[in-house]
Coordinates of C-alpha atoms in Angstrom, one line a residue:
M1 CA 16.6 -13.7 -19.0
I2 CA 14.5 -13.4 -15.9
K3 CA 16.0 -15.4 -13.0
F4 CA 14.3 -16.1 -9.7
I5 CA 13.8 -19.0 -7.3
L6 CA 10.3 -20.6 -7.4
N7 CA 9.9 -22.5 -4.1
E8 CA 13.3 -24.3 -4.2
T9 CA 13.9 -24.4 -8.0
L10 CA 16.0 -21.8 -9.9
V11 CA 13.9 -20.5 -12.8
E12 CA 15.4 -18.8 -15.9
T13 CA 13.0 -17.7 -18.5
D14 CA 12.7 -15.3 -21.4
V15 CA 8.9 -15.0 -21.1
R16 CA 7.7 -11.4 -21.6
P17 CA 8.4 -9.6 -18.3
T18 CA 4.9 -8.0 -18.4
T19 CA 3.3 -11.5 -18.1
V20 CA 1.6 -11.7 -14.7
L21 CA 3.2 -14.0 -12.2
L22 CA -0.1 -15.9 -11.7
D23 CA -0.2 -17.0 -15.4
F24 CA 3.4 -18.0 -15.4
I25 CA 3.0 -20.1 -12.2
R26 CA -0.1 -21.9 -13.4
K27 CA 0.4 -22.2 -17.1
E28 CA 4.1 -22.5 -17.5
K29 CA 5.0 -24.3 -14.3
K30 CA 1.7 -26.1 -13.7
L31 CA 1.6 -25.1 -10.0
T32 CA -2.2 -24.9 -9.8
G33 CA -2.4 -24.6 -6.1
T34 CA -2.3 -20.9 -6.6
K35 CA -5.8 -20.1 -7.7
E36 CA -7.2 -17.7 -10.3
G37 CA -10.1 -15.8 -8.9
C38 CA -11.0 -12.2 -9.5
R39 CA -7.7 -11.1 -11.2
E40 CA -8.2 -7.7 -9.5
G41 CA -6.4 -8.3 -6.1
D42 CA -9.7 -8.6 -4.2
C43 CA -10.1 -12.3 -3.3
G44 CA -6.6 -13.4 -2.2
A45 CA -6.9 -16.8 -3.9
C46 CA -3.7 -16.1 -5.9
T47 CA -1.6 -15.0 -2.9
V48 CA 2.1 -15.9 -2.9
L49 CA 5.0 -14.8 -0.8
L50 CA 7.7 -12.7 -2.5
G51 CA 11.1 -12.7 -0.9
V52 CA 13.5 -9.8 -1.6
L53 CA 17.1 -9.6 -0.6
K54 CA 17.4 -6.4 1.5
D55 CA 20.0 -5.3 4.1
D56 CA 21.7 -8.8 4.0
D57 CA 18.5 -10.5 4.8
V58 CA 15.5 -11.9 2.9
K59 CA 12.3 -9.9 3.5
Y60 CA 9.0 -11.6 2.7
K61 CA 5.7 -10.0 1.8
S62 CA 2.4 -11.4 0.6
V63 CA 1.3 -10.2 -2.9
N64 CA -1.5 -10.9 -5.3
S65 CA 0.2 -12.8 -8.1
C66 CA -2.5 -11.7 -10.5
L67 CA -1.1 -8.1 -10.3
V68 CA 2.6 -8.8 -10.3
P69 CA 4.5 -8.6 -13.6
L70 CA 7.0 -11.4 -14.0
G71 CA 9.9 -9.0 -14.4
D72 CA 9.4 -7.7 -10.9
V73 CA 10.3 -11.1 -9.4
N74 CA 13.7 -11.0 -11.1
G75 CA 16.2 -11.9 -8.4
C76 CA 13.5 -12.8 -5.8
H77 CA 12.2 -15.9 -4.1
V78 CA 8.6 -16.8 -5.0
F79 CA 6.9 -19.1 -2.5
T80 CA 3.7 -20.9 -3.4
V81 CA 1.6 -23.4 -1.5
E82 CA 3.3 -26.3 -3.3
G83 CA 6.6 -25.3 -1.7
I84 CA 5.4 -25.5 1.9
N85 CA 6.0 -29.2 2.7
N86 CA 7.4 -32.4 1.4
G87 CA 4.5 -34.8 2.0
K88 CA 3.7 -33.6 5.5
L89 CA 1.3 -30.8 6.5
S90 CA 2.8 -27.8 8.2
P91 CA 1.4 -26.7 11.6
I92 CA -0.6 -24.1 9.8
Q93 CA -2.2 -26.6 7.4
E94 CA -2.9 -29.0 10.2
A95 CA -4.6 -26.3 12.2
M96 CA -6.8 -25.4 9.2
V97 CA -7.8 -29.1 9.0
D98 CA -8.4 -29.6 12.7
Q99 CA -10.4 -26.4 13.1
G100 CA -12.6 -26.8 10.0
G101 CA -11.0 -23.8 8.4
T102 CA -11.8 -25.0 4.8
Q103 CA -14.7 -26.3 2.8
C104 CA -14.4 -26.0 -1.0
G105 CA -10.7 -25.2 -0.5
F106 CA -10.4 -22.6 -3.3
C107 CA -9.4 -19.8 -0.9
T108 CA -7.3 -22.0 1.4
P109 CA -3.9 -21.6 -0.3
G110 CA -4.1 -17.9 0.1
F111 CA -4.9 -18.1 3.8
V112 CA -2.1 -20.6 4.4
I113 CA 0.5 -18.6 2.4
S114 CA -0.5 -15.3 4.2
M115 CA -0.3 -17.0 7.6
T116 CA 3.1 -18.5 6.8
G117 CA 4.3 -15.1 5.7
Y118 CA 3.2 -13.7 9.0
F119 CA 5.3 -16.2 11.0
L120 CA 8.3 -15.6 8.7
N121 CA 8.1 -11.8 9.5
N122 CA 7.4 -11.9 13.2
K123 CA 9.6 -13.3 15.9
K124 CA 6.9 -12.5 18.6
P125 CA 3.6 -13.3 16.9
E126 CA 0.3 -12.1 18.4
F127 CA -3.2 -13.3 17.6
N128 CA -4.8 -10.0 16.5
D129 CA -1.8 -9.1 14.3
A130 CA -1.8 -12.6 12.8
V131 CA -5.5 -12.3 11.9
E132 CA -4.9 -8.9 10.4
A133 CA -2.2 -10.3 8.2
L134 CA -4.9 -12.4 6.5
G135 CA -6.6 -9.3 5.2
G136 CA -7.4 -9.5 1.5
N137 CA -8.2 -13.2 1.6
V138 CA -11.9 -13.8 1.1
C139 CA -13.7 -17.1 2.1
R140 CA -17.2 -17.5 0.7
C141 CA -18.3 -20.7 2.2
T142 CA -16.4 -21.7 5.4
G143 CA -16.9 -18.6 7.6
Y144 CA -14.0 -17.1 9.4
G145 CA -14.5 -18.6 12.8
G146 CA -12.6 -21.8 11.9
I147 CA -9.8 -19.9 10.2
K148 CA -9.3 -17.7 13.3
R149 CA -9.2 -20.8 15.5
A150 CA -6.6 -22.2 13.1
V151 CA -4.5 -19.0 13.7
G152 CA -4.8 -19.6 17.4
N153 CA -3.7 -23.3 17.1
A154 CA -0.6 -22.3 15.0
L155 CA 0.4 -19.7 17.5
T156 CA 0.1 -22.2 20.3
V157 CA 2.4 -24.7 18.4
F158 CA 4.9 -21.9 17.9
E159 CA 4.9 -20.7 21.4
T160 CA 5.0 -24.0 23.2
E161 CA 7.4 -25.9 20.9
R162 CA 9.9 -23.3 19.7
I163 CA 13.6 -23.7 20.4
K164 CA 14.8 -20.5 22.1
K165 CA 18.5 -21.1 21.4
K166 CA 18.0 -21.3 17.7
S167 CA 17.4 -18.4 15.2
H168 CA 13.9 -17.6 14.1
L169 CA 14.4 -19.2 10.7
E170 CA 15.9 -22.3 12.3
T171 CA 12.9 -22.5 14.7
L172 CA 10.4 -22.3 11.9
I173 CA 12.2 -25.0 10.0
E174 CA 12.5 -27.2 13.0
L175 CA 8.8 -26.9 13.8
G176 CA 7.8 -27.5 10.1
F177 CA 6.3 -24.1 9.4
I178 CA 8.7 -23.8 6.4
P179 CA 10.9 -26.3 4.6
A180 CA 14.6 -26.7 5.1
Y181 CA 15.6 -25.2 1.8
F182 CA 14.9 -21.7 3.3
E183 CA 18.3 -21.8 5.0
N184 CA 20.0 -21.4 1.6
I185 CA 17.7 -18.8 0.0
K186 CA 19.7 -15.8 1.0
T187 CA 22.9 -17.2 -0.4
R188 CA 21.2 -18.2 -3.7
L189 CA 19.6 -14.8 -4.1
S190 CA 22.9 -13.1 -3.6
Q191 CA 24.4 -15.2 -6.4
I192 CA 21.4 -14.4 -8.7
R193 CA 21.7 -10.6 -8.0
N194 CA 25.4 -10.6 -8.8
S195 CA 24.8 -12.3 -12.2
N196 CA 21.7 -10.3 -13.3
K197 CA 22.0 -7.6 -15.9
R198 CA 19.3 -5.0 -17.0
S199 CA 17.9 -5.1 -20.5
G200 CA 18.4 -2.1 -22.8
K201 CA 15.2 -2.5 -24.7
K202 CA 13.0 0.5 -25.4
V203 CA 9.7 0.4 -23.5
S204 CA 6.2 1.7 -24.2
T205 CA 4.7 1.7 -20.7
V206 CA 6.0 2.3 -17.2
V207 CA 4.6 0.1 -14.4
S208 CA 5.0 1.1 -10.8
G209 CA 3.2 -1.4 -8.5
G210 CA 0.5 -2.1 -11.1
T211 CA -2.3 -2.7 -8.6
D212 CA -4.7 -0.6 -10.7
L213 CA -3.0 -0.7 -14.1
Y214 CA -3.1 -4.5 -14.3
V215 CA -6.8 -4.4 -13.5
Q216 CA -7.6 -1.9 -16.2
K217 CA -5.1 -2.6 -18.9
W218 CA -3.5 -6.0 -18.3
E219 CA -4.1 -7.4 -21.8
S220 CA -2.3 -4.4 -23.5
L221 CA 0.5 -4.5 -20.9
V222 CA 1.2 -8.2 -21.5
R223 CA 1.5 -7.5 -25.3
N224 CA 3.9 -4.6 -24.9
N225 CA 7.3 -4.0 -23.3
A226 CA 7.3 -2.1 -20.1
N227 CA 9.7 -0.5 -17.6
L228 CA 9.0 -2.0 -14.2
I229 CA 10.2 0.7 -11.9
S230 CA 8.6 -0.8 -8.8
S231 CA 11.8 -2.9 -8.5
D232 CA 14.1 0.0 -9.2
R233 CA 16.1 0.5 -5.9
K234 CA 17.4 3.9 -7.0
I235 CA 14.0 5.5 -6.5
Y236 CA 13.1 3.6 -3.4
G237 CA 13.1 4.4 0.3
I238 CA 12.3 7.0 3.0
E239 CA 14.9 9.6 4.0
V240 CA 14.9 12.5 6.4
L241 CA 16.6 15.6 4.8
K242 CA 17.5 18.8 6.6
H243 CA 14.0 20.3 6.4
Q244 CA 12.1 17.6 4.5
I245 CA 11.0 14.0 4.3
K246 CA 11.8 12.3 1.0
L247 CA 9.9 9.4 -0.4
G248 CA 11.3 7.4 -3.3
A249 CA 8.6 7.0 -6.0
A250 CA 8.9 3.2 -5.9
T251 CA 8.3 3.1 -2.1
T252 CA 5.2 1.0 -1.3
I253 CA 2.3 2.2 0.9
E254 CA 3.0 -0.6 3.4
E255 CA 6.6 0.5 3.7
I256 CA 5.4 4.1 4.4
R257 CA 2.8 2.9 6.8
T258 CA 5.3 0.9 8.9
S259 CA 8.2 3.4 8.6
P260 CA 9.6 4.6 12.0
V261 CA 10.1 8.0 10.4
I262 CA 6.5 8.3 9.3
Q263 CA 5.2 7.0 12.6
K264 CA 7.3 9.6 14.5
Y265 CA 5.8 12.5 12.7
F266 CA 2.4 11.1 11.9
P267 CA 1.5 8.7 14.8
G268 CA -2.1 8.1 13.6
L269 CA -1.3 7.5 9.9
S270 CA -0.3 3.9 10.4
E271 CA -4.0 3.0 11.3
Q272 CA -5.4 5.4 8.7
L273 CA -3.4 3.8 5.8
K274 CA -5.0 0.4 6.6
L275 CA -8.0 1.9 4.7
F276 CA -5.9 2.1 1.6
G277 CA -6.3 -1.5 0.7
S278 CA -5.5 -5.0 1.9
L279 CA -2.0 -5.9 3.0
P280 CA -1.1 -7.6 -0.3
I281 CA -2.2 -4.5 -2.2
R282 CA -0.3 -2.2 0.2
N283 CA 2.8 -4.4 -0.3
R284 CA 2.7 -3.6 -4.1
A285 CA 1.1 -0.2 -4.5
T286 CA 3.8 2.5 -4.8
V287 CA 3.5 6.2 -3.9
G288 CA 4.6 7.2 -7.4
G289 CA 2.1 4.9 -9.0
N290 CA -0.7 6.3 -6.8
I291 CA 0.2 9.8 -7.9
V292 CA 0.5 9.1 -11.7
N293 CA -2.6 7.0 -11.7
A294 CA -4.4 10.3 -11.1
S295 CA -7.5 8.9 -9.5
P296 CA -9.6 11.7 -8.1
I297 CA -10.1 9.6 -5.0
G298 CA -6.5 8.4 -4.5
D299 CA -6.0 8.2 -0.7
F300 CA -2.3 8.8 -0.5
T301 CA -2.4 11.5 -3.1
N302 CA -5.0 13.3 -1.0
I303 CA -2.7 13.2 2.0
L304 CA 0.3 14.5 0.1
I305 CA -1.6 17.4 -1.4
A306 CA -2.5 18.6 2.1
L307 CA 1.1 18.3 3.2
D308 CA 2.3 20.6 0.4
A309 CA 4.2 17.9 -1.3
E310 CA 6.6 18.5 -4.2
L311 CA 7.3 16.1 -7.0
H312 CA 10.8 15.7 -8.5
L313 CA 10.7 14.5 -12.1
K314 CA 13.5 13.2 -14.3
G315 CA 13.5 13.3 -18.1
M316 CA 15.8 14.9 -20.5
T317 CA 16.2 17.4 -17.7
R318 CA 15.2 17.5 -14.0
R319 CA 12.5 19.7 -12.6
S320 CA 10.2 20.0 -9.6
I321 CA 6.5 20.8 -9.3
F322 CA 4.1 21.0 -6.4
L323 CA 1.7 18.0 -6.4
R324 CA -1.3 20.4 -6.2
D325 CA -0.3 21.7 -9.6
F326 CA 0.4 18.3 -11.2
Y327 CA -3.2 17.6 -12.3
K328 CA -4.6 19.6 -15.3
G329 CA -7.8 17.7 -15.8
Y330 CA -9.2 14.1 -15.4
K331 CA -6.2 11.8 -15.9
V332 CA -4.3 14.7 -17.6
L333 CA -0.9 15.4 -16.0
N334 CA 1.6 18.2 -16.0
K335 CA 4.2 15.6 -17.1
R336 CA 6.1 15.0 -20.4
K337 CA 6.2 11.6 -21.9
D338 CA 9.9 11.2 -21.2
E339 CA 9.5 12.1 -17.5
L340 CA 9.3 9.8 -14.5
I341 CA 8.7 10.8 -10.9
E342 CA 11.9 10.1 -8.9
S343 CA 10.9 11.2 -5.5
I344 CA 8.4 13.2 -3.4
T345 CA 9.3 15.6 -0.6
F346 CA 7.3 17.5 2.0
P347 CA 8.2 19.6 4.9
I348 CA 9.1 17.9 8.2
P349 CA 6.1 18.6 10.5
P350 CA 7.1 21.3 13.1
K351 CA 6.1 21.7 16.7
N352 CA 2.3 22.0 17.3
F353 CA 1.6 20.3 13.9
R354 CA -1.9 18.6 13.6
F355 CA -3.0 16.2 11.0
N356 CA -6.1 14.1 10.2
F357 CA -7.3 12.0 7.2
E358 CA -10.9 11.0 6.7
K359 CA -12.4 8.6 4.2
V360 CA -16.0 7.4 3.5
S361 CA -16.6 4.3 1.4
K362 CA -19.4 1.8 1.1
R363 CA -17.2 -0.7 3.1
T364 CA -14.9 0.4 5.8
Y365 CA -12.0 -1.7 4.5
L366 CA -10.9 -2.9 1.1
D367 CA -12.9 -0.3 -0.8
I368 CA -12.2 2.9 -2.7
A369 CA -13.5 6.2 -1.3
S370 CA -16.7 7.9 -2.1
V371 CA -15.1 11.1 -0.7
N372 CA -11.9 11.6 1.2
S373 CA -10.2 14.6 2.8
T374 CA -7.1 15.6 4.7
L375 CA -6.4 18.5 7.0
A376 CA -2.8 19.5 8.0
C377 CA -2.1 22.6 10.0
I378 CA -0.1 24.2 12.9
Y379 CA -2.0 25.2 16.0
S380 CA -0.5 27.9 18.3
R381 CA -1.9 30.4 20.7
G382 CA -5.5 29.6 19.8
R383 CA -5.1 30.0 16.0
I384 CA -4.2 27.7 13.1
T385 CA -1.7 28.5 10.4
C386 CA -0.1 26.8 7.4
V387 CA -3.5 25.2 6.7
G388 CA -3.6 22.5 4.0
L389 CA -7.1 21.1 3.2
S390 CA -7.6 18.6 0.4
A391 CA -10.6 16.7 -1.0
G392 CA -11.1 13.7 -3.2
G393 CA -14.1 12.4 -5.1
V394 CA -15.6 15.9 -5.5
A395 CA -13.8 17.1 -8.7
P396 CA -12.1 15.5 -11.8
V397 CA -8.8 15.7 -10.0
P398 CA -7.5 15.3 -6.5
L399 CA -8.2 18.8 -5.2
F400 CA -6.4 21.3 -3.0
L401 CA -9.1 23.4 -1.4
K402 CA -7.2 26.7 -1.8
R403 CA -9.8 29.2 -0.8
A404 CA -11.0 27.2 2.2
S405 CA -7.4 26.8 3.3
E406 CA -6.7 30.5 2.9
F407 CA -9.8 31.4 4.9
M408 CA -8.8 29.3 7.9
N409 CA -5.2 30.4 7.9
G410 CA -4.7 32.6 11.0
K411 CA -8.2 32.0 12.3
D412 CA -9.4 31.0 15.7
V413 CA -10.9 27.5 15.9
T414 CA -14.6 28.4 16.3
A415 CA -17.7 26.8 15.1
E416 CA -18.5 29.9 13.1
N417 CA -15.2 29.8 11.3
I418 CA -15.5 26.0 10.6
I419 CA -19.0 26.4 9.1
Y420 CA -17.8 29.3 6.9
A421 CA -14.7 27.3 5.8
A422 CA -17.0 24.4 4.8
D423 CA -19.2 26.8 2.9
V424 CA -16.2 28.2 1.0
A425 CA -15.1 24.6 0.2
M426 CA -18.6 23.9 -1.3
K427 CA -17.9 26.6 -3.9
E428 CA -14.6 25.0 -4.9
I429 CA -15.8 21.5 -5.7
F430 CA -17.6 20.0 -8.8
P431 CA -18.9 16.6 -7.8
I432 CA -20.8 14.4 -10.2
S433 CA -23.3 11.6 -9.6
D434 CA -22.0 8.1 -10.2
A435 CA -21.9 4.6 -8.6
R436 CA -20.4 6.0 -5.4
G437 CA -23.2 8.5 -4.8
S438 CA -25.1 11.5 -6.1
A439 CA -23.4 14.9 -6.4
E440 CA -25.5 16.2 -3.5
Y441 CA -24.5 13.3 -1.3
K442 CA -20.8 13.9 -2.0
R443 CA -21.2 17.6 -1.1
L444 CA -22.8 16.5 2.2
L445 CA -20.0 14.0 2.8
L446 CA -17.2 16.6 2.3
R447 CA -18.9 19.1 4.6
Q448 CA -19.2 16.4 7.3
L449 CA -15.5 15.3 6.8
I450 CA -14.4 18.9 7.2
Y451 CA -16.3 19.0 10.5
A452 CA -14.8 15.7 11.5
H453 CA -11.3 17.1 11.1
F454 CA -11.9 19.8 13.6
L455 CA -13.9 17.6 15.9
K456 CA -11.0 15.1 16.1
L457 CA -8.1 17.6 16.2
F458 CA -9.7 20.3 18.4
P459 CA -12.4 18.6 20.5
D460 CA -12.2 21.1 23.4
K461 CA -11.8 24.3 21.4
F462 CA -15.4 24.9 20.3
D463 CA -19.0 23.8 21.0
P464 CA -19.6 20.9 18.5
E465 CA -23.4 21.3 18.8
K466 CA -23.1 24.7 17.0
L467 CA -22.0 22.9 13.8
F468 CA -25.4 21.2 13.4

């Protein structure tokens, strides 16, 4: 049995765990406030909050319910628009009405849920951050001006009327942002967790995150049994080892983006990973899923290849393999059927480490790359060493540019060397023409991205005009 709390009601069901949460909410529980739109995680109309018991507290995150398998909400709190109030609008809903933040209303539940989630997670809310938390919710008729004004109104209510002597949760309940039953959610989830047991059924598919798998193969997934490793806490988390950083395969992109460990060693990566996808997508997409999905334009895979990452696999036996050697052809992996990725490790960046990620897509945000690239290196005494240069979208697999990396290793940062390294890279790639651009265009993009790495990391070390 799958057990979870839906708004304030305990749900126990034997519905197939690969059924998407959206279908269960609408068809089984008749909660139709959560809308069915694109079924691809693009529109945000199906957004719900997923509360997970972690470190003796309930952490909430917005997710696209059209991409969440029901088995992954086992032991969690699912919060939909129907659960916000008991006959009275919350300050967020009132602000949406007062500021004209809705017309047809189809997208409104997603905006309201996402905004509620922001207030749940932030004791000191700020306007720009609150607006950013709405990313992934698309409104086709109202325009975003009224929605942004509604954000401002809700912030004003919170700041002027909050009770400083009470806890954050108590304040939100007192002001009507969330209902009173939230006070008991932590206790109830603890009881569910203690009573839950894993199934011993054999599975035919492994799902980690599912943000692409449920777009491409949702019908076959629903019909089959699956192992939902995105909820497996044994392969989750970020850890600093003696000489390495370790990422559990089930760790999400948003958890990596906001990790103090990652921010310490990669201060610019937090902003760069916003290009990965919307917040609800980043809340579900896992690093292991991104790797095994084997997209030639996978953003985080591209980054890890340049960082000389190593995969640690578990099957009948355990073994490790460098990520750059994991891809044998388009969607063909150096992985046995019985193997799962448990973790990913890469060296702790040393002193004088420099890193940059670049991505070009038709839209700046919420789009997959036409071409992406990463440069990681050490700069000392005028030369770069330990060079890792990767490229995506220019070959059937995420590509480590071995010869270009080897050429730049130990070289001075000069315009002549950069141009030659780009020329070497052009001989390593095999782009094809497709919907994201012609082969010639992708070659040009990669050349420009390689130039961009050096322009950003070494702006005062060479004359940029000599590149063009």
